[in-house]
XYZ file of C-alpha atoms in Angstrom:
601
model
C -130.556 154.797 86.777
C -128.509 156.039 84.247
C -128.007 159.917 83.764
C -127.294 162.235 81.371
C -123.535 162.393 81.866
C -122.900 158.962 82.106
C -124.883 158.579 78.927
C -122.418 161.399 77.242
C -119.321 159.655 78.509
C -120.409 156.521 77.257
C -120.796 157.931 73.985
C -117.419 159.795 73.670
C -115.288 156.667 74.832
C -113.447 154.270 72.273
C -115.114 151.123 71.320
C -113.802 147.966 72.512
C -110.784 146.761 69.885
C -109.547 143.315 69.006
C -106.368 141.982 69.953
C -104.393 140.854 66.509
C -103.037 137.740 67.764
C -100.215 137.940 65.498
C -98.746 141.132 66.040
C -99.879 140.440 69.888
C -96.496 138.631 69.715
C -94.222 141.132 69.071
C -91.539 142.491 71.744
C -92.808 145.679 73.862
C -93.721 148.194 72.467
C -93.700 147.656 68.701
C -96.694 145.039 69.770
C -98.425 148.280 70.964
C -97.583 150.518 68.415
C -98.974 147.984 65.525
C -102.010 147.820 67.618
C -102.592 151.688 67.239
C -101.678 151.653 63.733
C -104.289 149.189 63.151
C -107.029 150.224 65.368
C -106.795 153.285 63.830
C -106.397 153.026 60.313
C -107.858 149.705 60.010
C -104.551 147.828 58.421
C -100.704 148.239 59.770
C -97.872 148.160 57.348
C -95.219 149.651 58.686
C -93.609 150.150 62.484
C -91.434 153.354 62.083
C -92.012 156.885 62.292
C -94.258 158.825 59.898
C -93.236 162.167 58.257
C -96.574 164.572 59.454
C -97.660 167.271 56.605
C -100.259 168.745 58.961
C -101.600 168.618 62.357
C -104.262 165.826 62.566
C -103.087 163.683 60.367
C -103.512 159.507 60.856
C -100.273 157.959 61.875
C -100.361 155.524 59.000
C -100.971 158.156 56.270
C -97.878 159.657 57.684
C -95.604 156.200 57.749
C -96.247 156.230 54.058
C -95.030 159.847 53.320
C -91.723 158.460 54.962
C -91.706 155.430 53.556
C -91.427 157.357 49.657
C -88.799 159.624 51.147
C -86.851 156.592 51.578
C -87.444 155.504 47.997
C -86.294 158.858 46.736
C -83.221 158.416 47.952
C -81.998 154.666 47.260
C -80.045 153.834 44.592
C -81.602 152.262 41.461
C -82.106 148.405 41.725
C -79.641 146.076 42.475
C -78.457 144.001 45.228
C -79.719 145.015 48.765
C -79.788 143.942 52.077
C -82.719 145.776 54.621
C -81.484 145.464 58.079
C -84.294 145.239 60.143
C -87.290 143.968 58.081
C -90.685 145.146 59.742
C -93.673 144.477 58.327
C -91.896 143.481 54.830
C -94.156 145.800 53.245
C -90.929 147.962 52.386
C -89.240 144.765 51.185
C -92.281 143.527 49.069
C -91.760 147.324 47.083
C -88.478 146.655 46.440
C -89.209 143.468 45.195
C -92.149 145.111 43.097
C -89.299 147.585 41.624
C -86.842 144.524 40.566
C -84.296 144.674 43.384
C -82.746 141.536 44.458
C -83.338 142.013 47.957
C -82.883 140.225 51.453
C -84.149 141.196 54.915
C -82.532 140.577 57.954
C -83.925 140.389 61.362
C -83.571 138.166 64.932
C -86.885 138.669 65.721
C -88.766 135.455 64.698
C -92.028 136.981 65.368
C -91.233 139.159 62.664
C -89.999 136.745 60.396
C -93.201 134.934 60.921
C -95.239 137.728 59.741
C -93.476 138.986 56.734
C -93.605 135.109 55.889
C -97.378 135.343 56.925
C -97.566 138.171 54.262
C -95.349 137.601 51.872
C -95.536 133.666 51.481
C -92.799 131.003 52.827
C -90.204 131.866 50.217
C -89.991 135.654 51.575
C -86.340 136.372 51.147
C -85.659 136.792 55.028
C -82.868 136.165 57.006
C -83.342 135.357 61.137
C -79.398 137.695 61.687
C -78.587 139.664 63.649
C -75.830 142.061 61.178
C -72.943 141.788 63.720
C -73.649 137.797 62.687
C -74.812 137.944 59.042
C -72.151 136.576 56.204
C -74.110 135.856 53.334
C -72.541 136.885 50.268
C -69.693 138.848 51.592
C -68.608 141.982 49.527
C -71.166 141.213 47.180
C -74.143 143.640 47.817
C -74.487 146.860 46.482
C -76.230 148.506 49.155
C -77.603 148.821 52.769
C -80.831 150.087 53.442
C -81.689 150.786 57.818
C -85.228 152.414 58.487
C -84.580 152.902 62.388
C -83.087 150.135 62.895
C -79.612 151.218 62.859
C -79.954 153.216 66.277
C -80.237 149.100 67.731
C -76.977 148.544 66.418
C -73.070 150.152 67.450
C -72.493 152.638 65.085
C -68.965 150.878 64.885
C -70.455 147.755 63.852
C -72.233 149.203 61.065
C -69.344 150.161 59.003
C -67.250 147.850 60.096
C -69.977 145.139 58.648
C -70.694 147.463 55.400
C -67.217 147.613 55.281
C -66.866 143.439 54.976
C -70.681 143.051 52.887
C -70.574 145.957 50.256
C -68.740 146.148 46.721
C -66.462 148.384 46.660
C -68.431 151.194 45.220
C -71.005 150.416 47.904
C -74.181 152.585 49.207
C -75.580 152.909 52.645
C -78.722 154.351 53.253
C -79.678 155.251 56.740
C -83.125 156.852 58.284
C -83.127 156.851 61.763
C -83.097 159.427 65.411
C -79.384 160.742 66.053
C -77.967 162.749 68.818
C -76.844 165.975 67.696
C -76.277 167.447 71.045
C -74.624 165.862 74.309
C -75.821 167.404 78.054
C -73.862 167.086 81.103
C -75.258 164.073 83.045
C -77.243 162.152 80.562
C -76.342 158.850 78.906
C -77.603 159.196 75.848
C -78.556 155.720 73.563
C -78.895 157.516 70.368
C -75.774 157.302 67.943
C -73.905 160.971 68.220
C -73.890 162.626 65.120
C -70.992 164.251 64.700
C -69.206 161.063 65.332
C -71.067 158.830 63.248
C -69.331 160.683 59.965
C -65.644 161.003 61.459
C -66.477 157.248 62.111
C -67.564 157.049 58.141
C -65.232 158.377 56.748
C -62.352 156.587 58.405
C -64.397 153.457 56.618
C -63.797 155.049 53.436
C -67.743 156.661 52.706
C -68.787 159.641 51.350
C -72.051 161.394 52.486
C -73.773 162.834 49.615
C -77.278 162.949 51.344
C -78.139 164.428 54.432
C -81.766 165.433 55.158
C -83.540 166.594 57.891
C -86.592 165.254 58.808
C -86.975 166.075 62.282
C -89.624 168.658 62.168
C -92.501 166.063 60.204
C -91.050 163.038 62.011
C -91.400 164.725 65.522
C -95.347 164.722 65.708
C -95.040 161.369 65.695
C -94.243 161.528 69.535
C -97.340 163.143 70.276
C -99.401 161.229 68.029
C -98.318 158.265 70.078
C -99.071 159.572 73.160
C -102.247 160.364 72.356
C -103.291 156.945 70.847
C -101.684 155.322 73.675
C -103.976 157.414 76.164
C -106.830 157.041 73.802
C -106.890 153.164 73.524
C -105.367 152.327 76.827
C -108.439 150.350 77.952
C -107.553 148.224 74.530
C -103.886 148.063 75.067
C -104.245 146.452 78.731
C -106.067 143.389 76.672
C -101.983 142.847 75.072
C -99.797 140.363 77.105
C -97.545 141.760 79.335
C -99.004 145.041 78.911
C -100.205 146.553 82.276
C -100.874 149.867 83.456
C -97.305 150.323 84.737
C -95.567 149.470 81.338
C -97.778 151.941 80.190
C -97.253 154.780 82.252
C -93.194 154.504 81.803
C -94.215 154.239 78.065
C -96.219 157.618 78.448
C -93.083 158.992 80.029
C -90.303 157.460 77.931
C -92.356 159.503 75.114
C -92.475 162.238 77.205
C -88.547 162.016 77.213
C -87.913 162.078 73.530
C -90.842 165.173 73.582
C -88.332 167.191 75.548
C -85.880 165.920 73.584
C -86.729 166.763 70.088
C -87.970 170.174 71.239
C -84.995 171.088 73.073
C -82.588 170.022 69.881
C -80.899 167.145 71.568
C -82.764 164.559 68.800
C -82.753 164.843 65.275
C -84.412 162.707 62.483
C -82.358 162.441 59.747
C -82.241 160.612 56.105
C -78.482 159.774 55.165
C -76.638 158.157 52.111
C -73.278 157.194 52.358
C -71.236 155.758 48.925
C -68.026 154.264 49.517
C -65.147 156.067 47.539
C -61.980 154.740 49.197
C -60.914 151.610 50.389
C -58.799 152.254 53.569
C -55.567 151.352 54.437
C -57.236 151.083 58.322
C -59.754 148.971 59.546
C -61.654 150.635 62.391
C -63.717 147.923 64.792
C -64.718 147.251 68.504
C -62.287 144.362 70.567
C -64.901 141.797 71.128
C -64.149 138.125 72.820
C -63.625 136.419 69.470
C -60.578 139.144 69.614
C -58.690 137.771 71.981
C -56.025 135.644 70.614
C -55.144 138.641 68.286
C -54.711 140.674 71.387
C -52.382 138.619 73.136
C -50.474 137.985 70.156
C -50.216 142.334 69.585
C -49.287 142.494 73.600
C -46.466 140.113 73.216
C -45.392 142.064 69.899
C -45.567 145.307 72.143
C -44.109 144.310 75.254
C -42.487 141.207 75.249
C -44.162 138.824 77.024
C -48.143 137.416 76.530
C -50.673 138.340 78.267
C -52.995 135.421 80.070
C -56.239 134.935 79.288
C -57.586 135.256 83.078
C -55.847 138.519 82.815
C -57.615 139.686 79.655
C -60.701 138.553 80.881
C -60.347 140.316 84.571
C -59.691 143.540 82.695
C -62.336 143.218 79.589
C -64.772 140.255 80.462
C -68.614 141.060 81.014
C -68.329 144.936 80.661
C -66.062 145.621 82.668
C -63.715 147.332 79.967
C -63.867 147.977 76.363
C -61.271 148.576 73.703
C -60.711 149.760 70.314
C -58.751 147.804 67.212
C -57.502 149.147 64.035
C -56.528 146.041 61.266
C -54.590 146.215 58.658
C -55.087 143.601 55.856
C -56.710 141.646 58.769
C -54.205 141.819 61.455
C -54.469 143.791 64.206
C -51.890 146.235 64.530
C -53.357 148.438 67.154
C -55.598 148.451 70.560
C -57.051 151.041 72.962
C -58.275 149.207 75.898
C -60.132 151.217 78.874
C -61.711 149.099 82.007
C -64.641 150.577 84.060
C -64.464 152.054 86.626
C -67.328 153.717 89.434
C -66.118 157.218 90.455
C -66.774 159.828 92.676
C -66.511 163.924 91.016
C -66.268 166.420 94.042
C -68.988 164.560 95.718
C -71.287 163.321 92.961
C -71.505 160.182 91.521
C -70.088 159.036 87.902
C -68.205 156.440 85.873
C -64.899 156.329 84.888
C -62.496 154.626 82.298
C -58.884 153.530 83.551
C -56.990 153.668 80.362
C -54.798 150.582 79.422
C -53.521 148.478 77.110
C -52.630 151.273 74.370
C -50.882 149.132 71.804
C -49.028 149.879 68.230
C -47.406 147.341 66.725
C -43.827 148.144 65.929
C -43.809 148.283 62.502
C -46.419 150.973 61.985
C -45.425 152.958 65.471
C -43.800 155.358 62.750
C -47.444 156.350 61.108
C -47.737 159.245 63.647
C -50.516 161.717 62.063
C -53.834 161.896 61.993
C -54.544 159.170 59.775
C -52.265 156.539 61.481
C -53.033 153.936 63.685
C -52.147 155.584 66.901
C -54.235 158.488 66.300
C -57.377 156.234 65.225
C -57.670 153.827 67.715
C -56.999 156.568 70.189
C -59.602 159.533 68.868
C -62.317 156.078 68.178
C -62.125 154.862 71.574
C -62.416 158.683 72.723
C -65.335 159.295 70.607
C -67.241 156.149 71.656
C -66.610 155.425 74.662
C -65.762 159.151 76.759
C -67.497 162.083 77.270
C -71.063 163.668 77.647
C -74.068 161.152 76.635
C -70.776 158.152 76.392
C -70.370 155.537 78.322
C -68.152 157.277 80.457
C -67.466 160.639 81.351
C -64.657 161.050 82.129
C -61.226 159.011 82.024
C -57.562 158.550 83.673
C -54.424 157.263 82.352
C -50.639 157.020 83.244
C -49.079 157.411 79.611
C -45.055 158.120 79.773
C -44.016 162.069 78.920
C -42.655 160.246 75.617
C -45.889 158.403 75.012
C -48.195 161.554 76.197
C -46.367 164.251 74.024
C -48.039 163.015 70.168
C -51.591 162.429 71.769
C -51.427 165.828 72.976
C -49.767 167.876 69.712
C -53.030 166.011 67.918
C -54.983 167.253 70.044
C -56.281 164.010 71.820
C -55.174 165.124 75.337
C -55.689 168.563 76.769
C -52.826 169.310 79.190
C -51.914 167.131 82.596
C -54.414 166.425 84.792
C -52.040 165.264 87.181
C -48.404 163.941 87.702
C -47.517 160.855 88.901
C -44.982 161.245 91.507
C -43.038 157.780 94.088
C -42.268 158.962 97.890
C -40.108 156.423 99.619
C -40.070 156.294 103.214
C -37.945 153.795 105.226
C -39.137 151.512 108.234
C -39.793 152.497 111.033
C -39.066 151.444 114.439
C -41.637 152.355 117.056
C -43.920 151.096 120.047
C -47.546 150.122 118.899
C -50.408 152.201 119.749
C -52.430 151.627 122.807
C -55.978 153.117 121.189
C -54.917 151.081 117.702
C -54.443 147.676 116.456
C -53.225 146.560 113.177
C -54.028 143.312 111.464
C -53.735 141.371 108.569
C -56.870 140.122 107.024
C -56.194 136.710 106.158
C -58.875 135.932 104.075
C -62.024 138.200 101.984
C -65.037 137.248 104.479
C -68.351 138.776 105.672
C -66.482 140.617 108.276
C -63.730 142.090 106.249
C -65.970 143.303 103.736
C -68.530 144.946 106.055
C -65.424 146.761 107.517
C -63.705 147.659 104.048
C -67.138 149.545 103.503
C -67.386 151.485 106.518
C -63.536 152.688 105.848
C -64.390 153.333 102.198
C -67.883 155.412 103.702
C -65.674 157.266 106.420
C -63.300 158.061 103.065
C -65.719 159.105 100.743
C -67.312 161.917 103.089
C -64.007 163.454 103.267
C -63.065 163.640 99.645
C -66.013 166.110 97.971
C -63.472 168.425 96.650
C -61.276 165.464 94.659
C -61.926 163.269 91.927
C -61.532 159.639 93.077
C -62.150 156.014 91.867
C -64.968 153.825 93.924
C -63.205 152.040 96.431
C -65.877 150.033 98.024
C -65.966 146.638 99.178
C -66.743 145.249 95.345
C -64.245 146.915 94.098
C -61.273 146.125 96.937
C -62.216 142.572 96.453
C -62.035 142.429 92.920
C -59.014 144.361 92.516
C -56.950 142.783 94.581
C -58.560 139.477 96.308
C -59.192 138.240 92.570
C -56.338 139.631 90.461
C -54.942 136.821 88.283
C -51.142 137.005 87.956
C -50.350 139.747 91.572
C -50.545 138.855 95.097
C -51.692 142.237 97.686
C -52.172 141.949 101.279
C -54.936 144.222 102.885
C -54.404 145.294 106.601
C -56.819 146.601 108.478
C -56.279 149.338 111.399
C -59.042 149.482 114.222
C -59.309 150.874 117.980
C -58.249 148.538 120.491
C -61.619 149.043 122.648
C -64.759 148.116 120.486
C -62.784 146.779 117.627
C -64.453 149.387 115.463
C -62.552 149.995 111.748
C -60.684 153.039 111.144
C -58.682 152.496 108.367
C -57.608 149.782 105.410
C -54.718 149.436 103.495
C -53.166 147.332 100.728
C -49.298 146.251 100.593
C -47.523 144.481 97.394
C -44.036 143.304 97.749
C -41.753 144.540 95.253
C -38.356 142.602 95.960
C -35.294 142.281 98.461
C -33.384 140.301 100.370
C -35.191 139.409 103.766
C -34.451 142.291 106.000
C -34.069 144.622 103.252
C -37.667 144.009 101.250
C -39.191 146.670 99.620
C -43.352 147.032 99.776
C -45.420 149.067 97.774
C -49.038 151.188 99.465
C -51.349 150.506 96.679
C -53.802 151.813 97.966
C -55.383 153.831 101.577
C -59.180 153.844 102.429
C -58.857 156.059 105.323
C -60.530 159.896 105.793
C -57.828 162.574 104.944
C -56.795 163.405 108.707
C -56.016 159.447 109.116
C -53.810 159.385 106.414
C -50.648 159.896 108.178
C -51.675 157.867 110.410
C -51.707 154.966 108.008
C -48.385 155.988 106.817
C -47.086 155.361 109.886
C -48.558 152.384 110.633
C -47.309 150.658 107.542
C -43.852 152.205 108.212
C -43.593 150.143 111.683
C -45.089 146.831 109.667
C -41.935 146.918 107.876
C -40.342 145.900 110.444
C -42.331 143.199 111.246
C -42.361 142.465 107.579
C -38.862 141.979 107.340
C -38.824 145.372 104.964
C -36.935 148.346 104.878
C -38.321 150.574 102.315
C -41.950 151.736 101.567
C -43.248 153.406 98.360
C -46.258 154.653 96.860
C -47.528 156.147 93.737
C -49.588 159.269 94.060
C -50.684 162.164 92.010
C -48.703 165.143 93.002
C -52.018 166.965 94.523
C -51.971 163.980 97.486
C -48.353 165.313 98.044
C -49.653 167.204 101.249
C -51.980 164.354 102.298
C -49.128 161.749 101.992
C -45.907 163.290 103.291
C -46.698 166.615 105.647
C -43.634 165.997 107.678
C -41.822 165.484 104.869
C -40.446 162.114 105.865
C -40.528 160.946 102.661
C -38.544 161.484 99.325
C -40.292 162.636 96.451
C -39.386 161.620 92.896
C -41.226 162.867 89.524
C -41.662 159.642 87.890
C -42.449 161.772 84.261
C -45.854 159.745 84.261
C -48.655 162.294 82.828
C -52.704 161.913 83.562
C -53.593 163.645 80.399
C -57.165 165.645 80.211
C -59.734 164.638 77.350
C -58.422 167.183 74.734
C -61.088 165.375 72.205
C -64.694 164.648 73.166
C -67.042 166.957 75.207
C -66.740 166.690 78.842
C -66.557 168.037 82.469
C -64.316 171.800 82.192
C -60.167 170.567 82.272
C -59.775 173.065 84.438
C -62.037 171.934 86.975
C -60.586 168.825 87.428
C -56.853 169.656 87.607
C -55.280 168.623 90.726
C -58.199 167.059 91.756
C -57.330 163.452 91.312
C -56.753 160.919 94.013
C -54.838 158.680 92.288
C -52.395 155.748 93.717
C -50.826 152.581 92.248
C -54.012 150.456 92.593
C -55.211 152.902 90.179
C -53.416 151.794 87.342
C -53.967 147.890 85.977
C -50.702 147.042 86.203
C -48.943 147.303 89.451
């Protein structure tokens, strides 16, 4: 029988809602949110925030109070491309109000749809922007309603940059950063950087409003539709309860966020008053034959392309240009690397690569090439909420001294110092044997990770690079143009690994060869113990001198009987002078640093 309180609860829960097949098709979650537009207000025409005026308020109402703020602002008609199309329903207004106007989108389902609405001669584009040439420096404007937070913040004025007239407007409405937190990547463009990066393109904000406190409700509007019509929502494909719930907490996230001041919603306008003497841009793939030919300008010989692509290809690094007239005239390159910062875990850049042509090395202030690609990469790519958070280097005192009186660099990290020990004659140990590993195999890399392990627990009070078994193998099992040799150290009885090391030969005469330690994955009281080890391989090695680069903190590690001569090598590992990031001071003489640090010994 059926009592009074299931009777009640009947009453107060949603009625069943259709699925719209059509916008049933559309990626996760704007396929949700359209859904809750329309089950709600019985029609959907837009997908992006609304702009509440009081508490209550429908979700669509709200879309359209945005949707005039963005009218308010755009120039009067002309030429205009919308980068990231919708519903159309902003496009079909524009159309209404005599603009000549072109959306642009890779998602076919929405293509479809506008189409759907609009008829089959909808001016829509299936482009991505990074891809889009269609009447190049030809449009008079740029219009992105949240779609510009999908897209590098690089890109976009680099592309404006190539699409609008001179006199050109750019008209952005969107979620920014506007503060960075110690251990958070954040995916929202950072504010503060978006207009350095802006006005290095040559544009001129003349309209900056601040939306966030109407556009924030629409997190908890969300929420509450998505809890209210879950039942519904499960009907979607590929919705389930678990997409759901990490929904309900993504929204949760960007709650916390907007209350706390991290998020902003903002409504820009940029016009372009200045053409610029320096193009600013990302190194992508289709780069690389202008890299190689700027590294052989710079240094003299080319670079190979299995080299490029062990340094840059598939994420592992990323890089900078600056173009002049087209040609690329300067490069700051910075590969990825896993790290380890007094215990916790983080990521790294290894900077490399940092290249000027000759002709404009002269250009040395802040608006030169030098400076740009340098304070860009910083700003992009280092930092709080960045990619990485913090990076290394091995700049020259020559080449360190004008990043640092501009204020890129923030005093030495580190100093790069060579000790030189000679061979050593001496019986082998009966509790140790040493060994070359011939080749990378199952073995060898189950031992290089218990060394690296044994390593690691040791080292909570430095900053070091990953060296685990991926890494050792990549480095040097797969380097392109070098050849290494690891050797592995392990007791006599049980066979049980105690240490690793890497050797590169540097030159001589047999019987006078000189090899390079590029690297040591061994805890800190088997470190002279390794240094002695590869001291008597010389002599099996036919070698009679050993050297190393370390940073001067390893100095005690490295040589405590001070068998080994020391030379300052005037090699600087600068701190981040320039982006927000761990305290300099906490991090000075903290690196472990060798020559298998850098990317080119």
């Amino acid at each position: 029988m059926t009592g009074p309180n299931t009777l009640s609860a009947l009453a107060s829960a949603p009625a069943p809602m259709p699925v719209i097949a059509r916008l049933a098709e559309f990626s996760f979650p704007l396929n949700v949110y359209a859904h809750l537009i329309a089950w709600d207000d019985g029609a959907v025409d837009y997908l992006h925030y609304g702009l509440f005026a009081e508490a209550g308020e429908g979700g669509g109402r709200a879309q359209v109070r945005a949707s005039a703020a963005l009218m308010r602002v755009l120039p009067p008609p002309c030429r205009l491309l919308e980068i990231g199309i919708g519903l159309g329903t902003t496009l079909a207004r524009l159309q209404a109000m005599d603009y000549a106007v072109c959306g642009i989108t890779p998602d076919l389902s929405q293509i479809a749809e506008v189409r759907r609405r609009l008829g089959p001669n909808a001016p829509v584009r299936a482009s991505r922007l990074e891809d889009f040439e269609e009447n190049t420096g030809a449009w008079d404007a740029m219009l992105f309603q949240e779609s510009a937070q999908y897209i590098d913040a690089l890109d976009i004025f680099s592309k404006a940059s190539q699409l609008l007239r001179p006199d050109g407007t750019l008209v952005i409405m969107d979620e920014f950063a506007v503060l960075r937190r110690p251990g958070e990547r954040e995916n929202m463009h950072y504010w503060p950087h978006v207009q350095r990066w802006a006005e290095r393109a040559g544009f001129t904000l003349d309209h900056c409003e601040d939306l966030t406190k109407q556009a924030a409700p629409t997190i908890d509007w969300l929420s509450s539709r998505v809890t209210h019509h879950r039942s519904a929502l499960l009907n979607l494909p590929g919705v389930t309860d678990a997409t759901l719930d990490a929904l309900l907490v993504a929204l949760e996230g960007y709650r916390e966020k907007y209350a706390s001041g991290v998020y902003a919603y903002l409504l820009l306008r940029f016009t372009r008053q200045r053409l610029p003497r320096w193009q600013l841009g990302r190194i992508l793939p289709q780069h690389r034959e202008e890299v190689a030919t700027l590294f052989a300008s710079v240094f003299g010989h080319p670079i190979s392309p299995a080299l490029w692509d062990w340094k840059y290809a598939n994420g592992r690094g990323s890089a900078i240009g600056v173009w002049e007239q087209g040609r690329l005239v300067a490069h700051y390159g910075g590969m990825r690397r896993d790290a380890l910062l007094l215990g916790r875990p983080s990521v790294a850049f290894q900077a490399c690569d940092f290249m000027v042509e000759p002709a404009v090395r002269g250009t040395l202030s802040r608006q030169g090439p030098a400076f740009l690609a340098t304070a860009t990469f910083l700003e992009h790519e280092l930092g709080y909420g960045a990619p990485y958070e913090v990076g290394v280097g091995f700049p020259n005192l020559r080449a360190y001294r004008m990043p640092e009186r501009l204020g890129l660099y923030r005093g030495a990290l580190a100093r790069i110092v060579e000790l030189r020990w000679t061979a050593l004659s001496a019986r082998p140990s009966w509790r140790m044997q040493l060994r070359e590993a011939p080749a990378w195999t199952p073995q060898l890399r189950a031992e290089i990770e218990c060394c690296w392990q044994a390593m690691a627990a040791t080292l909570g009070e430095h900053a070091v690079g990953v060296r685990d078994a991926d890494y050792i193998e990549r480095r040097y099992c797969r380097h392109p143009d070098k050849n290494y040799r690891i050797f592995l150290l392990r007791t006599r009885l049980g066979q049980r690994p105690l240490a690793a090391f890497v050797l590169r030969a540097t030159g001589g005469e047999p019987g006078a060869a000189a090899y390079e330690l590029m690297d040591v994955l061994a805890p800190l009281d088997r470190v002279a113990e390794v240094v002695h080890q590869a001291r008597r391989l010389l002599v099996a090695l036919g070698g009679a001198v050993l050297t190393a680069w370390l940073s001067d903190a390893l100095l005690p590690v490295f040589n405590a009987n001070g068998a080994a001569a020391v030379q300052d090598l005037d090699v600087i590992v600068p701190g981040n002078g320039w982006t927000q990031g761990p305290a300099h001071e906490t991090l000075v003489g903290r690196w472990w640093l060798m020559g298998g640090d850098t990317d080119f010994r």
